[in-house]
Each structure stands twice: as structure tokens, then as C-alpha cells.
Amino acid sequence: MNKKILVTGATGFIGSALVKKLALTSNEVSIIVRTSSDLTSLEDVLDKVKLVYGDITDRASLDSALQGIDYVYHSAGLTYMGDKKNELLYKINVDGTRNVLQASLAAGVKRVVHVSSITAVGIAFDKKPLNESSEWNFKAISLEYARTKHMSEIEVAEAVKKGLDCVIVNPAFVFGAGDINFNAGRIIKDIYNRKLPFYPLGGVCVVDVENVADTIITAMEIGKTGERYIIGGENVSYKQLADTISRITGAPKILFPLPFWMARILRAILDRYKNKNRVSKLFNLSMFRVASEFLYYDSTKAVRELHMRVEPHEKSIINAYEWYRERDMLN
């Protein structure tokens, strides 16, 4: 019997990769979108999915969208690393998640997979990779995005106590084909265009979007209720990542490390500089503060329980770069 599936956040990087895979199955796939949503990332599968108009911040629209739905992939969320959209972060990432969970309970949904973030796990201040049991320690750094993703997982825990079957997945730093809005791909574009002449002193866990989507689907099938799974790959320093991108794209290597204390001084100088477009959009202090630490994670649990594959980070960079180059999106 075909499953009836609803996906939130379907137009996002991870969400669109997920929907494209689900659309290839015999299941009935619906996606909740706003009337203003840009459907470009899904143009290849729009004839295979049902559009349901609504918004996760509107509980009534969710109640309507979830009628008859068996399974929900909740990948909607606001990814913003600055400090000017705090209220919107809470409205979407916390209140919106609560709405999805409560509406799913009310509708009798069989299972929900909540797509969280690696920032809800914490920071590896000593470079030792964190795992699903690590205590959240992001409160040491002021980043409301991380706080809201942490709070969204608290909402999941409360919903599970009330009887909802829900699994959490925590994707790491996601590269790959289809990153139309330049999420992680912004680094590739800015190094390619010589807009990033320095690298932060931290590191990050890299994973390919195809791997993420496959593992999310497996989490729906066999993940354990109330538990979370880190979907990651190689842990690499930003210097290693920058060297890889330079090698693959043919851009000059970035030679200069930039400590956070120096970044603060440089940012103050650049804020007085009129032509800010010559500097990478990645260079805001909130983001750079995080990038100065180590977002290193251990994905052993997902490998063991969800059969997740771990791939070299170079593969994800190549996939992303080739996709951008074929569409002339780097210039």
C-alpha cells in the first residue's frame, strides 16, 4: 500500500534533494509551500508531487495539509547566522516546529522525521568529535540559529512524551549539487571569485546532500523513536577545505589564516569601506566566530544503525562545483 507523505521545507537545499528521491517511489508525496515559494529547485519533479499551500507558522494550514498523511519529513527552517533576525528564527524554527509536531499528533501521523542541525549538538572546543550524547554547549557562543535548533529538539522530546513517533537527524555542513541559493556553496563561489583571501582557524564536518537525503529516508524507515542521528562525513579544518576548493576550481590557494580577534578589527575597518560587495558575504562576525571553532562530529551511530556511507569531502566539493559550472552560476 502506498504511503502518503508530506514534506516541509521542500524548496530548500536538503528538502529538494529529499523530495526528488521520494518522487521516484510509488508513494504519494505532497509538499507544503507558500504562494510566494520559488519552485525552481523542484521543476524536474513538480509533475510527480502534490502542492499544498500553507505555512508551518500557520497551524490551521497545517491541520488541513496533514489530513490523511501517514509520514512527515519536517525539513523547513530558517538558516541565518547573523543577529538581526532573532524573532523570525524563533517563529520559524521553534514555533513552526511545535506547530508541525502538534498538528501531526492531532492528525494521527504515524511518524515524523525532524531535520535539525549539527549546531544543536554542540561545538568540539577540544577538537574531539562530538556524538549524539554530547551536552549542548553552544551557549558559550552567541548564535541564535543554534539556540533555536536546540530548542526545536526540546519540542520534539516533548512531543515524543505525548506519544508522537519522531526521529531527529542532524546534518553536518552540506555540500553538493542543487545548492541553488549558495548555502555551503557560498564558500566555493567566493574562493573561485577571489573574495575570500583568508581562512578561519576552525574546522567543520562535511557531507554530501545526496548522502543526507538517503539517510533521512532511512531514518524514517528504521530510525529509533526519540533518538537523533548525526549525518556527517569527514572532519576537516577550514584550511584543508579551502585547499581542496582551490585545487578543484583552479583558484589560487588561500594563504592567510585569520584569528577571530583580528577578524573583529578587520570587520570594523570593512564596515567603513563603501564597496562591501568586494568582500565575501560569509565574513560576518557571528559566522566567523563559529568558524573559528571546530564543528567536528562522530557519525558512527548513523553508519551503524542507518547504514550511512561516509565519503571523502572532495567528492562533495566536486559535485557542487560541477553543478555550478554547468549552469554558469559561479561568475
Tab-separated table of C-alpha atoms in Angstrom:
chain	number	residue	atom	x	y	z
A	1	MET	CA	0.000	0.000	0.000
A	2	ASN	CA	1.354	3.411	-0.961
A	3	LYS	CA	2.417	5.730	1.824
A	4	LYS	CA	1.064	9.262	1.988
A	5	ILE	CA	3.965	11.600	2.697
A	6	LEU	CA	4.204	15.326	3.432
A	7	VAL	CA	7.467	17.269	3.237
A	8	THR	CA	8.011	20.713	4.742
A	9	GLY	CA	10.910	22.852	3.555
A	10	ALA	CA	10.718	21.141	0.173
A	11	THR	CA	12.215	24.064	-1.751
A	12	GLY	CA	15.357	24.197	0.384
A	13	PHE	CA	18.685	22.552	-0.416
A	14	ILE	CA	18.164	19.426	1.683
A	15	GLY	CA	14.400	19.414	1.225
A	16	SER	CA	14.549	19.494	-2.566
A	17	ALA	CA	17.112	16.672	-2.680
A	18	LEU	CA	14.830	14.661	-0.411
A	19	VAL	CA	11.705	15.334	-2.489
A	20	LYS	CA	13.478	14.325	-5.714
A	21	LYS	CA	14.264	10.934	-4.210
A	22	LEU	CA	10.802	10.446	-2.729
A	23	ALA	CA	9.210	11.370	-6.059
A	24	LEU	CA	10.884	8.341	-7.643
A	25	THR	CA	8.966	5.968	-5.354
A	26	SER	CA	5.387	4.766	-5.688
A	27	ASN	CA	4.346	6.779	-2.635
A	28	GLU	CA	2.025	9.785	-2.731
A	29	VAL	CA	4.235	12.784	-1.995
A	30	SER	CA	2.840	16.180	-1.020
A	31	ILE	CA	4.894	19.286	-0.315
A	32	ILE	CA	3.699	22.254	1.689
A	33	VAL	CA	4.649	25.531	0.033
A	34	ARG	CA	3.746	29.199	0.277
A	35	THR	CA	2.164	31.046	-2.625
A	36	SER	CA	5.419	33.024	-2.850
A	37	SER	CA	7.706	29.959	-2.842
A	38	ASP	CA	10.317	29.649	-5.583
A	39	LEU	CA	9.857	26.160	-7.048
A	40	THR	CA	12.894	26.282	-9.347
A	41	SER	CA	14.766	23.604	-7.408
A	42	LEU	CA	11.868	21.181	-7.923
A	43	GLU	CA	10.989	21.871	-11.539
A	44	ASP	CA	12.035	18.356	-12.608
A	45	VAL	CA	9.556	16.642	-10.270
A	46	LEU	CA	6.628	19.043	-9.991
A	47	ASP	CA	4.508	16.678	-12.075
A	48	LYS	CA	5.155	13.908	-9.561
A	49	VAL	CA	4.231	15.697	-6.315
A	50	LYS	CA	1.161	17.439	-4.965
A	51	LEU	CA	1.453	21.083	-3.956
A	52	VAL	CA	-0.302	22.000	-0.718
A	53	TYR	CA	-0.369	25.691	0.115
A	54	GLY	CA	0.323	26.611	3.708
A	55	ASP	CA	2.963	27.682	6.195
A	56	ILE	CA	4.430	25.983	9.252
A	57	THR	CA	3.809	29.171	11.231
A	58	ASP	CA	0.083	28.836	10.437
A	59	ARG	CA	-1.335	25.967	12.477
A	60	ALA	CA	-4.679	25.941	10.644
A	61	SER	CA	-2.973	25.404	7.288
A	62	LEU	CA	-1.001	22.514	8.766
A	63	ASP	CA	-4.130	20.877	10.139
A	64	SER	CA	-5.562	20.950	6.635
A	65	ALA	CA	-2.364	19.768	4.931
A	66	LEU	CA	-1.942	16.803	7.272
A	67	GLN	CA	-5.346	15.267	6.695
A	68	GLY	CA	-4.786	11.665	5.610
A	69	ILE	CA	-0.971	11.937	5.811
A	70	ASP	CA	0.965	8.949	7.163
A	71	TYR	CA	4.516	10.274	7.324
A	72	VAL	CA	6.040	13.745	7.671
A	73	TYR	CA	9.543	14.922	6.826
A	74	HIS	CA	9.968	18.242	8.592
A	75	SER	CA	12.891	19.977	6.915
A	76	ALA	CA	11.576	23.543	6.969
A	77	GLY	CA	13.607	26.074	8.903
A	78	LEU	CA	15.383	29.388	8.723
A	79	THR	CA	19.150	29.177	8.366
A	80	TYR	CA	20.589	32.543	9.336
A	81	MET	CA	23.916	33.056	11.076
A	82	GLY	CA	23.610	36.746	11.926
A	83	ASP	CA	21.925	38.563	14.809
A	84	LYS	CA	19.287	40.667	13.042
A	85	LYS	CA	16.515	38.076	12.612
A	86	ASN	CA	16.217	36.584	16.081
A	87	GLU	CA	12.449	36.917	16.309
A	88	LEU	CA	11.956	35.280	12.919
A	89	LEU	CA	14.349	32.466	13.854
A	90	TYR	CA	12.216	31.623	16.882
A	91	LYS	CA	8.970	31.950	14.951
A	92	ILE	CA	10.046	29.500	12.243
A	93	ASN	CA	12.495	27.132	13.931
A	94	VAL	CA	10.817	26.787	17.326
A	95	ASP	CA	7.170	27.813	16.994
A	96	GLY	CA	6.951	26.361	13.486
A	97	THR	CA	8.384	23.033	14.625
A	98	ARG	CA	5.959	22.939	17.540
A	99	ASN	CA	3.099	23.529	15.126
A	100	VAL	CA	4.217	20.660	12.878
A	101	LEU	CA	4.588	18.281	15.814
A	102	GLN	CA	1.288	19.167	17.451
A	103	ALA	CA	-0.593	19.052	14.141
A	104	SER	CA	0.976	15.662	13.400
A	105	LEU	CA	-0.195	14.348	16.763
A	106	ALA	CA	-3.685	15.657	16.172
A	107	ALA	CA	-3.836	14.169	12.662
A	108	GLY	CA	-2.666	10.729	13.753
A	109	VAL	CA	0.536	10.842	11.673
A	110	LYS	CA	2.450	7.572	12.036
A	111	ARG	CA	5.964	9.025	12.126
A	112	VAL	CA	7.850	12.312	11.763
A	113	VAL	CA	11.498	12.871	10.885
A	114	HIS	CA	12.707	16.221	12.187
A	115	VAL	CA	15.640	17.641	10.233
A	116	SER	CA	17.609	19.561	12.836
A	117	SER	CA	21.152	20.927	12.617
A	118	ILE	CA	24.611	19.974	13.734
A	119	THR	CA	24.636	23.176	15.787
A	120	ALA	CA	22.028	21.543	18.046
A	121	VAL	CA	24.718	19.023	19.037
A	122	GLY	CA	27.418	21.487	20.070
A	123	ILE	CA	30.982	22.589	19.368
A	124	ALA	CA	34.098	20.433	19.703
A	125	PHE	CA	36.176	23.009	21.552
A	126	ASP	CA	38.995	20.474	22.082
A	127	LYS	CA	38.747	19.097	18.501
A	128	LYS	CA	37.395	15.778	19.800
A	129	PRO	CA	34.380	14.891	17.632
A	130	LEU	CA	31.033	15.139	19.411
A	131	ASN	CA	28.329	12.499	19.211
A	132	GLU	CA	24.583	12.290	19.788
A	133	SER	CA	25.054	12.121	23.572
A	134	SER	CA	27.234	15.216	23.859
A	135	GLU	CA	25.935	18.028	26.035
A	136	TRP	CA	24.859	21.071	24.061
A	137	ASN	CA	27.484	23.751	24.714
A	138	PHE	CA	26.692	26.342	22.045
A	139	LYS	CA	25.503	28.694	24.768
A	140	ALA	CA	29.152	29.706	25.109
A	141	ILE	CA	28.771	31.415	21.717
A	142	SER	CA	26.035	33.874	20.884
A	143	LEU	CA	24.326	32.376	17.840
A	144	GLU	CA	20.540	32.391	17.925
A	145	TYR	CA	20.280	29.987	14.997
A	146	ALA	CA	21.985	27.295	17.066
A	147	ARG	CA	19.838	28.090	20.084
A	148	THR	CA	16.610	27.790	18.096
A	149	LYS	CA	17.638	24.457	16.592
A	150	HIS	CA	18.465	23.203	20.087
A	151	MET	CA	15.074	24.393	21.298
A	152	SER	CA	13.356	22.678	18.372
A	153	GLU	CA	14.770	19.366	19.588
A	154	ILE	CA	13.324	20.056	23.031
A	155	GLU	CA	9.957	20.431	21.298
A	156	VAL	CA	10.487	17.030	19.693
A	157	ALA	CA	11.255	15.447	23.061
A	158	GLU	CA	8.016	16.873	24.485
A	159	ALA	CA	6.009	15.583	21.526
A	160	VAL	CA	7.517	12.107	21.886
A	161	LYS	CA	6.436	12.082	25.536
A	162	LYS	CA	2.900	12.759	24.311
A	163	GLY	CA	3.019	9.760	22.004
A	164	LEU	CA	4.396	11.072	18.701
A	165	ASP	CA	6.773	8.730	16.866
A	166	CYS	CA	9.570	11.095	15.867
A	167	VAL	CA	13.215	10.739	14.882
A	168	ILE	CA	15.800	13.548	14.731
A	169	VAL	CA	18.573	13.860	12.163
A	170	ASN	CA	21.438	16.361	12.402
A	171	PRO	CA	23.077	17.044	9.030
A	172	ALA	CA	26.582	18.459	9.145
A	173	PHE	CA	27.988	21.042	6.687
A	174	VAL	CA	26.182	20.087	3.482
A	175	PHE	CA	27.724	20.492	0.023
A	176	GLY	CA	26.680	19.040	-3.313
A	177	ALA	CA	24.653	19.525	-6.464
A	178	GLY	CA	21.493	21.595	-6.231
A	179	ASP	CA	22.620	24.247	-3.758
A	180	ILE	CA	20.864	26.902	-5.808
A	181	ASN	CA	20.891	29.522	-3.019
A	182	PHE	CA	24.581	29.080	-2.194
A	183	ASN	CA	24.338	27.775	1.357
A	184	ALA	CA	27.625	25.954	1.979
A	185	GLY	CA	28.303	26.534	-1.705
A	186	ARG	CA	28.967	30.213	-0.982
A	187	ILE	CA	32.482	29.192	0.068
A	188	ILE	CA	33.118	27.626	-3.334
A	189	LYS	CA	31.829	30.687	-5.174
A	190	ASP	CA	33.783	33.174	-3.067
A	191	ILE	CA	37.066	31.283	-3.275
A	192	TYR	CA	36.551	30.901	-7.030
A	193	ASN	CA	35.970	34.666	-7.343
A	194	ARG	CA	38.873	35.638	-5.034
A	195	LYS	CA	36.540	37.165	-2.444
A	196	LEU	CA	37.863	35.113	0.456
A	197	PRO	CA	41.572	35.879	0.920
A	198	PHE	CA	41.805	34.302	4.391
A	199	TYR	CA	40.550	31.264	6.274
A	200	PRO	CA	39.312	30.903	9.872
A	201	LEU	CA	41.202	28.715	12.316
A	202	GLY	CA	38.432	26.203	12.996
A	203	GLY	CA	37.119	23.166	11.179
A	204	VAL	CA	33.923	21.545	10.021
A	205	CYS	CA	32.302	18.206	9.239
A	206	VAL	CA	31.479	17.887	5.513
A	207	VAL	CA	28.745	15.722	3.999
A	208	ASP	CA	27.147	15.436	0.565
A	209	VAL	CA	23.478	16.350	0.117
A	210	GLU	CA	22.726	13.049	-1.653
A	211	ASN	CA	24.042	11.165	1.357
A	212	VAL	CA	21.952	13.358	3.649
A	213	ALA	CA	18.749	12.731	1.705
A	214	ASP	CA	19.327	8.973	1.561
A	215	THR	CA	19.993	8.803	5.294
A	216	ILE	CA	16.913	10.879	6.135
A	217	ILE	CA	14.775	8.397	4.219
A	218	THR	CA	16.415	5.504	6.051
A	219	ALA	CA	15.809	7.278	9.376
A	220	MET	CA	12.106	7.317	8.549
A	221	GLU	CA	12.222	3.601	7.837
A	222	ILE	CA	14.346	2.236	10.696
A	223	GLY	CA	15.456	5.091	12.977
A	224	LYS	CA	14.667	4.706	16.670
A	225	THR	CA	11.892	6.804	18.156
A	226	GLY	CA	13.076	9.810	20.145
A	227	GLU	CA	16.698	9.423	19.135
A	228	ARG	CA	18.875	11.555	16.933
A	229	TYR	CA	21.436	10.712	14.293
A	230	ILE	CA	24.372	12.829	13.140
A	231	ILE	CA	24.640	12.750	9.349
A	232	GLY	CA	28.232	13.714	8.737
A	233	GLY	CA	31.401	12.757	6.946
A	234	GLU	CA	34.998	13.888	7.081
A	235	ASN	CA	36.123	16.379	9.697
A	236	VAL	CA	38.418	18.892	8.009
A	237	SER	CA	39.978	22.189	9.002
A	238	TYR	CA	38.926	25.256	7.036
A	239	LYS	CA	42.449	25.370	5.658
A	240	GLN	CA	42.040	21.837	4.306
A	241	LEU	CA	38.624	22.730	2.912
A	242	ALA	CA	39.930	25.900	1.254
A	243	ASP	CA	42.887	23.994	-0.239
A	244	THR	CA	40.514	21.381	-1.647
A	245	ILE	CA	38.268	24.022	-3.214
A	246	SER	CA	41.256	25.860	-4.702
A	247	ARG	CA	42.622	22.654	-6.180
A	248	ILE	CA	39.287	21.592	-7.701
A	249	THR	CA	38.282	25.012	-9.048
A	250	GLY	CA	41.736	26.160	-10.118
A	251	ALA	CA	41.566	29.234	-7.886
A	252	PRO	CA	44.690	30.486	-6.100
A	253	LYS	CA	45.312	28.950	-2.688
A	254	ILE	CA	44.300	30.983	0.349
A	255	LEU	CA	47.463	31.663	2.280
A	256	PHE	CA	46.384	33.737	5.238
A	257	PRO	CA	44.892	32.408	8.496
A	258	LEU	CA	42.691	34.904	10.339
A	259	PRO	CA	42.242	34.612	14.126
A	260	PHE	CA	38.914	35.825	15.466
A	261	TRP	CA	40.424	38.754	17.379
A	262	MET	CA	41.941	40.010	14.145
A	263	ALA	CA	38.686	39.389	12.278
A	264	ARG	CA	36.891	41.778	14.633
A	265	ILE	CA	39.331	44.546	13.829
A	266	LEU	CA	39.177	43.864	10.106
A	267	ARG	CA	35.379	43.757	10.129
A	268	ALA	CA	35.261	47.182	11.797
A	269	ILE	CA	37.520	48.584	9.094
A	270	LEU	CA	35.493	46.979	6.291
A	271	ASP	CA	32.258	48.367	7.716
A	272	ARG	CA	33.618	51.813	6.915
A	273	TYR	CA	34.531	50.750	3.393
A	274	LYS	CA	31.929	51.792	0.834
A	275	ASN	CA	32.208	48.922	-1.657
A	276	LYS	CA	31.349	45.963	0.600
A	277	ASN	CA	30.465	43.786	-2.386
A	278	ARG	CA	34.145	43.038	-2.878
A	279	VAL	CA	34.154	41.104	0.395
A	280	SER	CA	32.567	37.695	0.967
A	281	LYS	CA	29.090	37.669	2.489
A	282	LEU	CA	30.427	34.904	4.722
A	283	PHE	CA	32.500	37.422	6.603
A	284	ASN	CA	30.117	38.429	9.364
A	285	LEU	CA	31.305	38.179	12.939
A	286	SER	CA	28.672	35.700	14.162
A	287	MET	CA	29.534	33.237	11.431
A	288	PHE	CA	33.263	33.821	11.730
A	289	ARG	CA	33.125	33.267	15.479
A	290	VAL	CA	31.646	29.815	14.891
A	291	ALA	CA	34.091	29.109	12.060
A	292	SER	CA	36.941	29.828	14.465
A	293	GLU	CA	35.916	26.737	16.464
A	294	PHE	CA	35.683	23.083	15.495
A	295	LEU	CA	32.375	21.634	14.362
A	296	TYR	CA	33.702	18.073	14.401
A	297	TYR	CA	31.306	15.146	14.777
A	298	ASP	CA	31.238	11.382	15.016
A	299	SER	CA	28.702	9.758	12.660
A	300	THR	CA	29.290	6.201	13.870
A	301	LYS	CA	25.705	5.792	15.090
A	302	ALA	CA	24.206	6.670	11.695
A	303	VAL	CA	26.687	4.376	9.958
A	304	ARG	CA	25.843	1.516	12.307
A	305	GLU	CA	22.063	1.925	12.582
A	306	LEU	CA	21.090	3.709	9.361
A	307	HIS	CA	23.775	2.228	7.081
A	308	MET	CA	25.000	5.709	6.209
A	309	ARG	CA	28.034	5.857	3.946
A	310	VAL	CA	30.991	8.120	4.757
A	311	GLU	CA	32.628	9.693	1.724
A	312	PRO	CA	35.679	11.897	1.096
A	313	HIS	CA	34.889	15.597	1.336
A	314	GLU	CA	36.477	16.124	-2.086
A	315	LYS	CA	33.581	14.250	-3.709
A	316	SER	CA	31.027	16.721	-2.351
A	317	ILE	CA	33.084	19.711	-3.487
A	318	ILE	CA	33.435	18.236	-6.980
A	319	ASN	CA	29.689	17.538	-7.176
A	320	ALA	CA	28.861	21.092	-6.163
A	321	TYR	CA	31.477	22.737	-8.382
A	322	GLU	CA	30.497	20.765	-11.482
A	323	TRP	CA	26.824	21.565	-10.903
A	324	TYR	CA	27.545	25.282	-10.588
A	325	ARG	CA	29.881	25.304	-13.572
A	326	GLU	CA	27.395	23.543	-15.858
A	327	ARG	CA	24.856	26.273	-15.066
A	328	ASP	CA	27.347	29.142	-15.212
A	329	MET	CA	26.472	30.152	-11.658
A	330	LEU	CA	29.945	30.988	-10.363
A	331	ASN	CA	30.569	34.268	-12.170
